[in-house]
N, CA, C and O of each residue as an XYZ file, in Angstrom:
692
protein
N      -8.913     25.205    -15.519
C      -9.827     24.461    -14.671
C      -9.095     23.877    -13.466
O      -9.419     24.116    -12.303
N      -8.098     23.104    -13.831
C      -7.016     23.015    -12.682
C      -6.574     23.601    -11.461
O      -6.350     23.161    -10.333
N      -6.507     24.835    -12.062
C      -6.026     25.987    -11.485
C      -7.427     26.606    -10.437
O      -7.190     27.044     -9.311
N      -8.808     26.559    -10.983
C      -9.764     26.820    -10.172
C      -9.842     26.033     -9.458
O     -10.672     26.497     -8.676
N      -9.441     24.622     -8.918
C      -9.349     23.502     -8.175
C      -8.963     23.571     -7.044
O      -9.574     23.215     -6.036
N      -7.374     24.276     -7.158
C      -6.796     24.156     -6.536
C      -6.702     25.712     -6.025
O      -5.593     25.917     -5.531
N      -7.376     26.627     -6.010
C      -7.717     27.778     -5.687
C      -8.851     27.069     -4.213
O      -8.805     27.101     -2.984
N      -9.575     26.612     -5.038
C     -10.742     26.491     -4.183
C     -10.287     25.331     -2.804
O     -10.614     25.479     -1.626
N      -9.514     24.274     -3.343
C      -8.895     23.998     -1.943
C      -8.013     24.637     -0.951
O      -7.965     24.140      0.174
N      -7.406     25.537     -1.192
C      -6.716     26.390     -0.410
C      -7.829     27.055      0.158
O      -7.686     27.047      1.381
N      -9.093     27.746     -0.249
C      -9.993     28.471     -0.093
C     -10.161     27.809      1.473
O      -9.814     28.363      2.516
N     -10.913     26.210      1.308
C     -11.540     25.766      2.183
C     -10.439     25.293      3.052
O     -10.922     24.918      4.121
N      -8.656     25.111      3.009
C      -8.123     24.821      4.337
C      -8.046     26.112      5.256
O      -8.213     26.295      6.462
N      -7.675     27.048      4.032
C      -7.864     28.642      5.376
C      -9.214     28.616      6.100
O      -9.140     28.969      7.277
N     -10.615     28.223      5.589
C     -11.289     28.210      6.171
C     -11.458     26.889      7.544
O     -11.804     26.848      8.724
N     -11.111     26.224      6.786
C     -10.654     24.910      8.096
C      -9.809     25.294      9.014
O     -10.247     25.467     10.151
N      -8.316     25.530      8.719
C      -8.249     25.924      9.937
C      -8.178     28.208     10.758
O      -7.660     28.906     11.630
N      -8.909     28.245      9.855
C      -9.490     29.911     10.308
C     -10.164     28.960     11.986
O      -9.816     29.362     13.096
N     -11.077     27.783     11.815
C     -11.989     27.453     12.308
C     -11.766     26.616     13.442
O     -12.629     26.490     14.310
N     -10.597     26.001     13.494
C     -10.160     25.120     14.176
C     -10.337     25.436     15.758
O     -10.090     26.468     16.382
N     -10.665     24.639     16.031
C     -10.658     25.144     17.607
C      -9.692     24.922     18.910
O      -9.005     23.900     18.928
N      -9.625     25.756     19.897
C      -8.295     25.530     20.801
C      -8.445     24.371     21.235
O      -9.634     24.174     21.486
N      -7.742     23.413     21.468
C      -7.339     22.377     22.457
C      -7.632     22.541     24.293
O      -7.019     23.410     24.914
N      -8.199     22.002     24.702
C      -8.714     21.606     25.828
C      -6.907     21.635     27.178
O      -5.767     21.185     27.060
N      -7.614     22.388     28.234
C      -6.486     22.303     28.929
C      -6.222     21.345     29.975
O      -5.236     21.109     30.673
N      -7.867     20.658     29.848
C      -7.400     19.620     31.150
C      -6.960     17.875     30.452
O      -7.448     17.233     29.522
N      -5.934     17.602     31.339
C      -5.379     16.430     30.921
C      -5.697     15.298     32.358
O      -5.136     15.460     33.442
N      -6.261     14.663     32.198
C      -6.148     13.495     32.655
C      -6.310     12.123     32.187
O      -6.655     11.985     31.014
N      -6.112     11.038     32.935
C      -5.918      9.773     32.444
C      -7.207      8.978     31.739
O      -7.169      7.994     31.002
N      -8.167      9.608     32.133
C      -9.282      9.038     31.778
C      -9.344      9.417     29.786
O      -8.456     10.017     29.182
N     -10.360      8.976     29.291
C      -9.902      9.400     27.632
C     -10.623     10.131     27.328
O     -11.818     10.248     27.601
N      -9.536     11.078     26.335
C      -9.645     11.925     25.835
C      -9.561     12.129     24.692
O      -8.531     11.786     24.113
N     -10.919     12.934     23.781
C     -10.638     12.850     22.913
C      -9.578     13.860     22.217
O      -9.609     14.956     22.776
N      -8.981     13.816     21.534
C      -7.976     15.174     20.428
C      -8.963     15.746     19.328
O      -9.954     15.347     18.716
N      -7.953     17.224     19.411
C      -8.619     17.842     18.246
C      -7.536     17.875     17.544
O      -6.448     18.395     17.790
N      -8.198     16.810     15.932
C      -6.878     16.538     15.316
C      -7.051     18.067     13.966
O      -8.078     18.656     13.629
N      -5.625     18.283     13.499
C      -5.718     19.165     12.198
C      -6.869     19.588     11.378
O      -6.674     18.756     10.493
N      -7.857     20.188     10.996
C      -8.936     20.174      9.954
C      -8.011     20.296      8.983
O      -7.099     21.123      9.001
N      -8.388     18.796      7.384
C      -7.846     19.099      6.506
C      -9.112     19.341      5.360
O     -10.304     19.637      5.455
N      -8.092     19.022      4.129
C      -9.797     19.068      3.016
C      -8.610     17.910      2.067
O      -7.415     17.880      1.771
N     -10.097     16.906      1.828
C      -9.719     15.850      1.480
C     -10.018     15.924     -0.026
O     -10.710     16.841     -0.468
N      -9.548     15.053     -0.749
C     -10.418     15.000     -2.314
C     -11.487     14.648     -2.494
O     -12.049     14.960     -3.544
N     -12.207     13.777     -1.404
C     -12.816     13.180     -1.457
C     -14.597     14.156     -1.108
O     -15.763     13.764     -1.108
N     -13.910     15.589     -0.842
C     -14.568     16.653     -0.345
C     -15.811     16.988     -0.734
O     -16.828     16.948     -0.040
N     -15.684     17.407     -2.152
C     -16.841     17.587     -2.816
C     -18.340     16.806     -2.504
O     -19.485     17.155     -2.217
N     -17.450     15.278     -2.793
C     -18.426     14.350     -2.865
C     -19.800     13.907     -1.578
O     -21.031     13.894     -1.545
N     -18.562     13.574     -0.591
C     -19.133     12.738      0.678
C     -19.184     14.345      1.922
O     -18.361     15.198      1.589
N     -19.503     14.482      2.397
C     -19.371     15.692      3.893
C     -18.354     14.599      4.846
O     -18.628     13.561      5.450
N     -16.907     15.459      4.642
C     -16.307     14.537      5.664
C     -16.965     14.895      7.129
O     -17.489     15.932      7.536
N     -16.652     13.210      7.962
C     -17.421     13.364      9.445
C     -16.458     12.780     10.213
O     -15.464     12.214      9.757
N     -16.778     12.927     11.592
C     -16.125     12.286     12.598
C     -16.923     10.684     12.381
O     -17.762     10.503     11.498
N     -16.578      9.836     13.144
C     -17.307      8.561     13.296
C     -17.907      8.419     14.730
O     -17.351      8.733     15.782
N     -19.144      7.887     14.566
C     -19.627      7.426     16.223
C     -18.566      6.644     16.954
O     -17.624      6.143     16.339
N     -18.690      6.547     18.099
C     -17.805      5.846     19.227
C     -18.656      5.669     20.322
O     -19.653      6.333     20.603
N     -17.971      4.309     21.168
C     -18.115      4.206     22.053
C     -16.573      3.450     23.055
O     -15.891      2.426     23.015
N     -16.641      4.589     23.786
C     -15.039      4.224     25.236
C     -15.422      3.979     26.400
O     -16.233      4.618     27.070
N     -14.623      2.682     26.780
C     -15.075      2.185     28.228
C     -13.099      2.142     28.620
O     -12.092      1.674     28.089
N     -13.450      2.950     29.857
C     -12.085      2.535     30.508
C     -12.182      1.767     31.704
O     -12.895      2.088     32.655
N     -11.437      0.714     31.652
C     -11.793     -0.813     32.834
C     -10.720     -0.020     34.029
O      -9.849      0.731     33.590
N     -10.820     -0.196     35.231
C      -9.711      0.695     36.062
C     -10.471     -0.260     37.450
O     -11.660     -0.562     37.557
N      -9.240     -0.609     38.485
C      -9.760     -1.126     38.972
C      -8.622     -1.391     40.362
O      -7.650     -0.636     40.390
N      -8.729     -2.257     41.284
C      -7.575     -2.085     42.426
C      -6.528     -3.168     42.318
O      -6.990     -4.204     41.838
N      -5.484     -3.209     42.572
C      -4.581     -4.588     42.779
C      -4.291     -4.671     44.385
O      -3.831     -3.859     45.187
N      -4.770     -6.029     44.499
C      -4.622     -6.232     45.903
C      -3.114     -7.340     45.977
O      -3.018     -8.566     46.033
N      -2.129     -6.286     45.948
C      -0.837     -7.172     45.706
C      -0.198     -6.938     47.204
O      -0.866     -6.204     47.933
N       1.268     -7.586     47.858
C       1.030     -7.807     49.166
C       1.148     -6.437     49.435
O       0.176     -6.231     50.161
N       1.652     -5.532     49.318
C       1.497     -3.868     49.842
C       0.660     -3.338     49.962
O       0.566     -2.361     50.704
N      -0.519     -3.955     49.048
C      -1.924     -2.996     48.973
C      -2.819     -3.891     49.993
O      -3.887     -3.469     50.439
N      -2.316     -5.089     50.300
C      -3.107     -6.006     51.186
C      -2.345     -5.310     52.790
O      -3.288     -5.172     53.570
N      -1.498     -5.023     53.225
C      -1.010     -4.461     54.332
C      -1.159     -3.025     54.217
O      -0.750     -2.435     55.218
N      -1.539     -2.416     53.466
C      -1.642     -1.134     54.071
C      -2.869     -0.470     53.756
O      -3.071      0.696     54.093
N      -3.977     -1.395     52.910
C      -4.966     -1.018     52.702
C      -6.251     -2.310     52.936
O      -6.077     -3.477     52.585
N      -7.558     -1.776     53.615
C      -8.254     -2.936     53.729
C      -9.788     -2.311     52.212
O      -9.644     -1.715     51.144
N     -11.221     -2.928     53.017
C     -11.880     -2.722     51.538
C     -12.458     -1.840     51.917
O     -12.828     -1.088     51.015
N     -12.849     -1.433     53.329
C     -13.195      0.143     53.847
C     -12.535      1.600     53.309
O     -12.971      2.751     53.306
N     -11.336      1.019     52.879
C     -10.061      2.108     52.857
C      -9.230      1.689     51.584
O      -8.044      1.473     51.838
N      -9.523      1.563     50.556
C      -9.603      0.937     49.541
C      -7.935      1.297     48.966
O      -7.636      2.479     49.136
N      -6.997      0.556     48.411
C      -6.026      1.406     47.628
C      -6.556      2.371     45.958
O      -7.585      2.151     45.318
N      -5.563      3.324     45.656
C      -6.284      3.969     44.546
C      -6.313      2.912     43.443
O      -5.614      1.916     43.263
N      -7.574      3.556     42.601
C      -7.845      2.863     41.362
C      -6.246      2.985     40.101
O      -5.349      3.792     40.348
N      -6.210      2.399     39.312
C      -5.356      2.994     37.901
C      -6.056      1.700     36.738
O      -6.538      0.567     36.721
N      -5.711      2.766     35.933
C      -6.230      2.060     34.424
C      -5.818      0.903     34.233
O      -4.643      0.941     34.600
N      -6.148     -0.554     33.734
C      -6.193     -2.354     33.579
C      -6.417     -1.755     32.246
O      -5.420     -1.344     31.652
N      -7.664     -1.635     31.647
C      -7.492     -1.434     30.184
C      -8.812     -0.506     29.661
O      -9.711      0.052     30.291
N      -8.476     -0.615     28.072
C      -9.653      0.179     27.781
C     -10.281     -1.064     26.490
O      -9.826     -2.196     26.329
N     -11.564     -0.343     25.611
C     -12.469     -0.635     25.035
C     -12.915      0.606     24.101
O     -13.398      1.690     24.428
N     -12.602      0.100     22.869
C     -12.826      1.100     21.545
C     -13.871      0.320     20.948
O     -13.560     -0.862     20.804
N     -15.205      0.690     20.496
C     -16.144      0.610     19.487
C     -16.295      1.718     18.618
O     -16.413      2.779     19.231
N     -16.335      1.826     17.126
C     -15.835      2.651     16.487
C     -16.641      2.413     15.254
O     -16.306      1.582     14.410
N     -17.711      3.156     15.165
C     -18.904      3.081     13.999
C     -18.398      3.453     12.865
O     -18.288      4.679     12.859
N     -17.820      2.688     11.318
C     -18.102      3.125     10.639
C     -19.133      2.537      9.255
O     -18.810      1.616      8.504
N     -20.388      3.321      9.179
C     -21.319      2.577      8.308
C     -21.279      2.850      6.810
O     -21.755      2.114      5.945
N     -20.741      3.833      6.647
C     -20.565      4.561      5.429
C     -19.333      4.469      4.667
O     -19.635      4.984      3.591
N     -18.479      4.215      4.625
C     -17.338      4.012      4.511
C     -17.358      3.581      2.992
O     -18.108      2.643      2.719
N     -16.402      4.326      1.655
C     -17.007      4.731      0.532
C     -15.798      2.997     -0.230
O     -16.116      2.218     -1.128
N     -14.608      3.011      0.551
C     -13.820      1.714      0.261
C     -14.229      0.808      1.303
O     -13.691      0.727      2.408
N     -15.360      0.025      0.832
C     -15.752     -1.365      1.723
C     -14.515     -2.258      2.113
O     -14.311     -2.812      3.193
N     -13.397     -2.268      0.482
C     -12.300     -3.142      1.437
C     -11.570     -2.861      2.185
O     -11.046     -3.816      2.758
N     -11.198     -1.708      2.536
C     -10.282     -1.145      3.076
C     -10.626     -1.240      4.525
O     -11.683     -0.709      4.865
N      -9.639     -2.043      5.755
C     -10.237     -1.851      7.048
C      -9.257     -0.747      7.576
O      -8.104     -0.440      7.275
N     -10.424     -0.138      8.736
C      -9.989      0.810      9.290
C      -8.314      0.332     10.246
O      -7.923     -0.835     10.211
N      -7.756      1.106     10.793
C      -6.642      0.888     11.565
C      -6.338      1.900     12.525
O      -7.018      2.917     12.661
N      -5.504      1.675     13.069
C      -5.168      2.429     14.621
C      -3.475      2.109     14.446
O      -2.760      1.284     13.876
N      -3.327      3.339     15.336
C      -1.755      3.392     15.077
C      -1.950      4.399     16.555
O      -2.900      5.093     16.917
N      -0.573      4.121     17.212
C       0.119      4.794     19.160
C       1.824      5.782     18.465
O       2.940      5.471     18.048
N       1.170      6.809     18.675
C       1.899      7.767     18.501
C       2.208      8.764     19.934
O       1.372      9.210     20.720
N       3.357      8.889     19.949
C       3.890      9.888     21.552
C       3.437     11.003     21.871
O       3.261     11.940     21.093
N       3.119     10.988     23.527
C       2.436     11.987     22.964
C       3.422     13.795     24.138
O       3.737     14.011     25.308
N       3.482     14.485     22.930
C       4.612     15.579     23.452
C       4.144     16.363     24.587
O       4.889     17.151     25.171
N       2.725     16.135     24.968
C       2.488     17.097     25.738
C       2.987     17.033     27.324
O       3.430     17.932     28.038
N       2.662     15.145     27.695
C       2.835     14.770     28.792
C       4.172     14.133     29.447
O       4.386     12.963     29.131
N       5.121     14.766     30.341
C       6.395     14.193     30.398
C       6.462     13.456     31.985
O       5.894     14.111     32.859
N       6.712     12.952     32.153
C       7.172     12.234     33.989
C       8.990     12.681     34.169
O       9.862     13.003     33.363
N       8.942     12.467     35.830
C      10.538     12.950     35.646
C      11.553     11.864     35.393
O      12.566     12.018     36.076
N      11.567     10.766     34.571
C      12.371     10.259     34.156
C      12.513     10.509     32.377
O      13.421     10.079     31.666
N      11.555     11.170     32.029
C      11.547     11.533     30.555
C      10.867     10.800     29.727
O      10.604     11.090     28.560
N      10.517      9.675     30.398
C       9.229      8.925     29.707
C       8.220      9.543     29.268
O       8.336     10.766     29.350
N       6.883      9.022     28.652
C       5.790      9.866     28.666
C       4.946      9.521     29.522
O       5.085      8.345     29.858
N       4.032     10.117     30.074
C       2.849      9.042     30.699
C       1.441      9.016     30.065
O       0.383      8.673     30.593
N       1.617      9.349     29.120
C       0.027      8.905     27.962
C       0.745      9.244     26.385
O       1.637     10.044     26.103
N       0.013      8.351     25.556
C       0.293      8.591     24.578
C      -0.972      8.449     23.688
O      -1.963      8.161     24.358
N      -1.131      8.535     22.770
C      -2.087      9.009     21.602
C      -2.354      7.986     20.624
O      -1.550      7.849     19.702
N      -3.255      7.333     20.688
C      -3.966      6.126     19.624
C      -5.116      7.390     18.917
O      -5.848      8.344     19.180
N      -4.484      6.345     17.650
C      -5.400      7.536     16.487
C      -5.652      6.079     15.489
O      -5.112      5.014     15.191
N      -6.773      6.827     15.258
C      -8.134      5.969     14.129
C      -7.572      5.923     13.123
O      -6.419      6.277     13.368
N      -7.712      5.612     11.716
C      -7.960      6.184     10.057
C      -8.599      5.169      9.620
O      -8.178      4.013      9.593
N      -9.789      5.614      9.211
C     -10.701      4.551      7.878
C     -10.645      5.448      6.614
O     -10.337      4.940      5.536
N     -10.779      6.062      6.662
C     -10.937      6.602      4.660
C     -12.155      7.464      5.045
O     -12.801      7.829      6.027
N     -12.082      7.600      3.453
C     -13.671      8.512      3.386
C     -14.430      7.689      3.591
O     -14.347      6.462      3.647
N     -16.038      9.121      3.837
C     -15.616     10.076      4.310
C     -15.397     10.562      5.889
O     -15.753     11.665      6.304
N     -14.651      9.387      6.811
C     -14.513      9.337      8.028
C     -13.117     10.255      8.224
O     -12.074      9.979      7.632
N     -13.295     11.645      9.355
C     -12.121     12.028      9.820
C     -11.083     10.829     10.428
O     -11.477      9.663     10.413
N     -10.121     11.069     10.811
C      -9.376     10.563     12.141
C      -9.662     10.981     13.016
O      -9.950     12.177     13.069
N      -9.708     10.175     14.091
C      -9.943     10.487     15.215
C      -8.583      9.897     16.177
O      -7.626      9.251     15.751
N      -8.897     10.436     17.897
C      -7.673     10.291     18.518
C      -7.629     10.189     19.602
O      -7.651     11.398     19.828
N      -7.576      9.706     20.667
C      -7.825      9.557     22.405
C      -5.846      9.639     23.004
O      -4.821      9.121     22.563
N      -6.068     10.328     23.874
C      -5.141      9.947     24.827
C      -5.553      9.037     25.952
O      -6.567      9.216     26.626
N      -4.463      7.776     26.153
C      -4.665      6.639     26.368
C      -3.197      6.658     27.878
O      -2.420      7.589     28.091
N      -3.258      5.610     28.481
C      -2.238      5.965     29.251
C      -1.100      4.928     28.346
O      -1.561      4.091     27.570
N       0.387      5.077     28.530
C       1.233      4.730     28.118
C       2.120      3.543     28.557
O       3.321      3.787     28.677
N       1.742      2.449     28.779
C       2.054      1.027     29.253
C       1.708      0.062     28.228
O       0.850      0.131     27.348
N       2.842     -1.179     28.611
C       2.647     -2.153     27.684
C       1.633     -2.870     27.754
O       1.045     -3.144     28.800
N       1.284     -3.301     26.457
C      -0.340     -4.516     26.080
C       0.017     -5.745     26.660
O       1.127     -6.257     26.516
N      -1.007     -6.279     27.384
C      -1.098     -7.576     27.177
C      -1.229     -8.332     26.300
O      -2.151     -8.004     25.553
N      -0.688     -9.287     26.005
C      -1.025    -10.241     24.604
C      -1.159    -11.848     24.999
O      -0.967    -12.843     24.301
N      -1.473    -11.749     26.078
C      -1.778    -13.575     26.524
C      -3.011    -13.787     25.800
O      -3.760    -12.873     25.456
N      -3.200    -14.993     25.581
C      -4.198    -15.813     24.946
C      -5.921    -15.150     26.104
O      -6.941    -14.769     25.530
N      -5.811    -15.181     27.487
C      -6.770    -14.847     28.127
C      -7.009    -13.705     28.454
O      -8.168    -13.294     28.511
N      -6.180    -13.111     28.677
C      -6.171    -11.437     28.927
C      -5.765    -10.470     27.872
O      -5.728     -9.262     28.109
N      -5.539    -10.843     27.012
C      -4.957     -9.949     25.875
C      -5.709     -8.950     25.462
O      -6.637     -8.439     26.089
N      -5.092     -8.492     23.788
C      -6.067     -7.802     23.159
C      -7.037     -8.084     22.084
O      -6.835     -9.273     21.838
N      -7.611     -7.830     21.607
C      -8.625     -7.804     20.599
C      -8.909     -7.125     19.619
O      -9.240     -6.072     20.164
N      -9.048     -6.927     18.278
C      -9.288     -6.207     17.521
C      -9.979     -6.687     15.907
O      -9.420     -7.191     14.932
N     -11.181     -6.347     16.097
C     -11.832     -7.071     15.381
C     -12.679     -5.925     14.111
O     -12.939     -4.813     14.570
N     -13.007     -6.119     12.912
C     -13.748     -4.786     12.316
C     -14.658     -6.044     11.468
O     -14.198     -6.868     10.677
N     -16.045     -5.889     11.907
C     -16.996     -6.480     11.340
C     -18.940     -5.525     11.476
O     -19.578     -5.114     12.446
N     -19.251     -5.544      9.849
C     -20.281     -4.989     10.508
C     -20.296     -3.214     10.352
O     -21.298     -2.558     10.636
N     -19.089     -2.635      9.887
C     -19.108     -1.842      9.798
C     -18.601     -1.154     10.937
O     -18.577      0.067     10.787
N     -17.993     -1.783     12.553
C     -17.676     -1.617     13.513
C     -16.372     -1.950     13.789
O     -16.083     -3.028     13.270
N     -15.522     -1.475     14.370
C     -14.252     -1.442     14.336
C     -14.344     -1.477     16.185
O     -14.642     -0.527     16.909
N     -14.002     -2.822     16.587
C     -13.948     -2.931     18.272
C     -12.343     -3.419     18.227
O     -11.863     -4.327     17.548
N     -11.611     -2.441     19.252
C     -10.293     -2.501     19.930
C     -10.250     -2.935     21.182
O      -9.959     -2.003     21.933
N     -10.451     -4.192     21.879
C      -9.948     -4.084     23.519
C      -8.825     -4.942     23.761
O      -8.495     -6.063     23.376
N      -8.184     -3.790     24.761
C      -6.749     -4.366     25.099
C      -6.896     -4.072     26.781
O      -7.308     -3.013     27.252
N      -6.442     -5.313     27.603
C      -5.698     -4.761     29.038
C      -3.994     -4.510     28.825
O      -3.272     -4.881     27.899
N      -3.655     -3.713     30.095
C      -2.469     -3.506     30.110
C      -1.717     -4.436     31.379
O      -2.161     -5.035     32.359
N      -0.606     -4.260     30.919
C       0.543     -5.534     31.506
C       0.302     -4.787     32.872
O       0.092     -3.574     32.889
N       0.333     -5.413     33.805
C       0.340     -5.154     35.017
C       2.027     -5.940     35.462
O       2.620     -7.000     35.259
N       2.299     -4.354     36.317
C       3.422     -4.520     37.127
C       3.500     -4.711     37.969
O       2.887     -3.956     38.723
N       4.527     -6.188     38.796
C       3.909     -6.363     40.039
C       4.983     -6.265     40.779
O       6.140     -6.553     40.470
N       4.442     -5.716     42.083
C       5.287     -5.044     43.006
C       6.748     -5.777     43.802
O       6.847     -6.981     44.040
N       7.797     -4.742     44.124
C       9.223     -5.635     44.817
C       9.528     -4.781     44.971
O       9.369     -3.662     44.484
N      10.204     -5.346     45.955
C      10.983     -4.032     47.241
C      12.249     -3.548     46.646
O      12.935     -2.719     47.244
């Protein structure tokens, strides 16, 4: 019986990833979602594993610091870049009520700058069954953590809300 078990999960990862689909070629800063691994969980039989609803807001906006005040007016605007983002993250079903979901920033290999840094990296979801992981590329700068501007992360409700701004760097000659 064992043995038919574990037949039949191998069955369904060849079919997972027989199925998997290519990865997307355009990269930009705005978010993105990943196509993470198809696995097969234990939890398989039971629940239909799913992705989870979402909702992403990316805040992006101008700094009028003294360079951008001399060489740019509001006709002629300087360019936008990402301040921060906003994760809402539905999960209603969720089979371990105690268990809260979490997020974890992992590197991400695809994107390099020429100092060898990265310039986005990869925040990924995990709640449990029967919720996949999920995964956005995010840009790669430090969090704010002041009391007024910081971040947030709250899971109530069955909702899992993440907002963070990012440290803003301010300009010198």
């Amino acid at each position: 019986m064992a043995l038919a078990v574990v037949k039949e999960q191998q069955r369904r990862l060849q079919k997972a990833l027989a199925s998997k689909a290519a990865p997307s070629s355009e990269d930009s800063f705005a978010i993105n979602e990943l196509n993470l691994d198809s696995q097969v969980y234990w939890w398989h039989d039971k629940y239909r594993p799913r992705k989870p609803k979402y909702v992403n807001h990316v805040h992006t906006g101008y700094v009028w610091n003294k360079y951008n005040r001399t060489h740019y007016d509001h006709e002629n605007p300087p360019p936008k870049f990402v301040q921060g983002y906003k994760f809402d993250i539905f999960y209603p079903d969720l089979v371990d009520k105690t268990k809260v979901p979490s997020f974890i920033l992992e590197e991400d290999k695809d994107s390099e700058s020429n100092n060898g840094e990265s310039e986005t990296c990869i925040i990924r979801f995990h709640a449990g069954p029967p919720y996949q992981d999920i995964a956005f590329r995010i840009v790669n700068k430090d969090w704010e953590y002041s009391h007024k501007n910081g971040s947030k992360c709250t899971f109530d409700g069955g909702i899992l809300r993440l907002y963070f701004n990012l440290k803003r760097c301010p300009y010198r000659r």
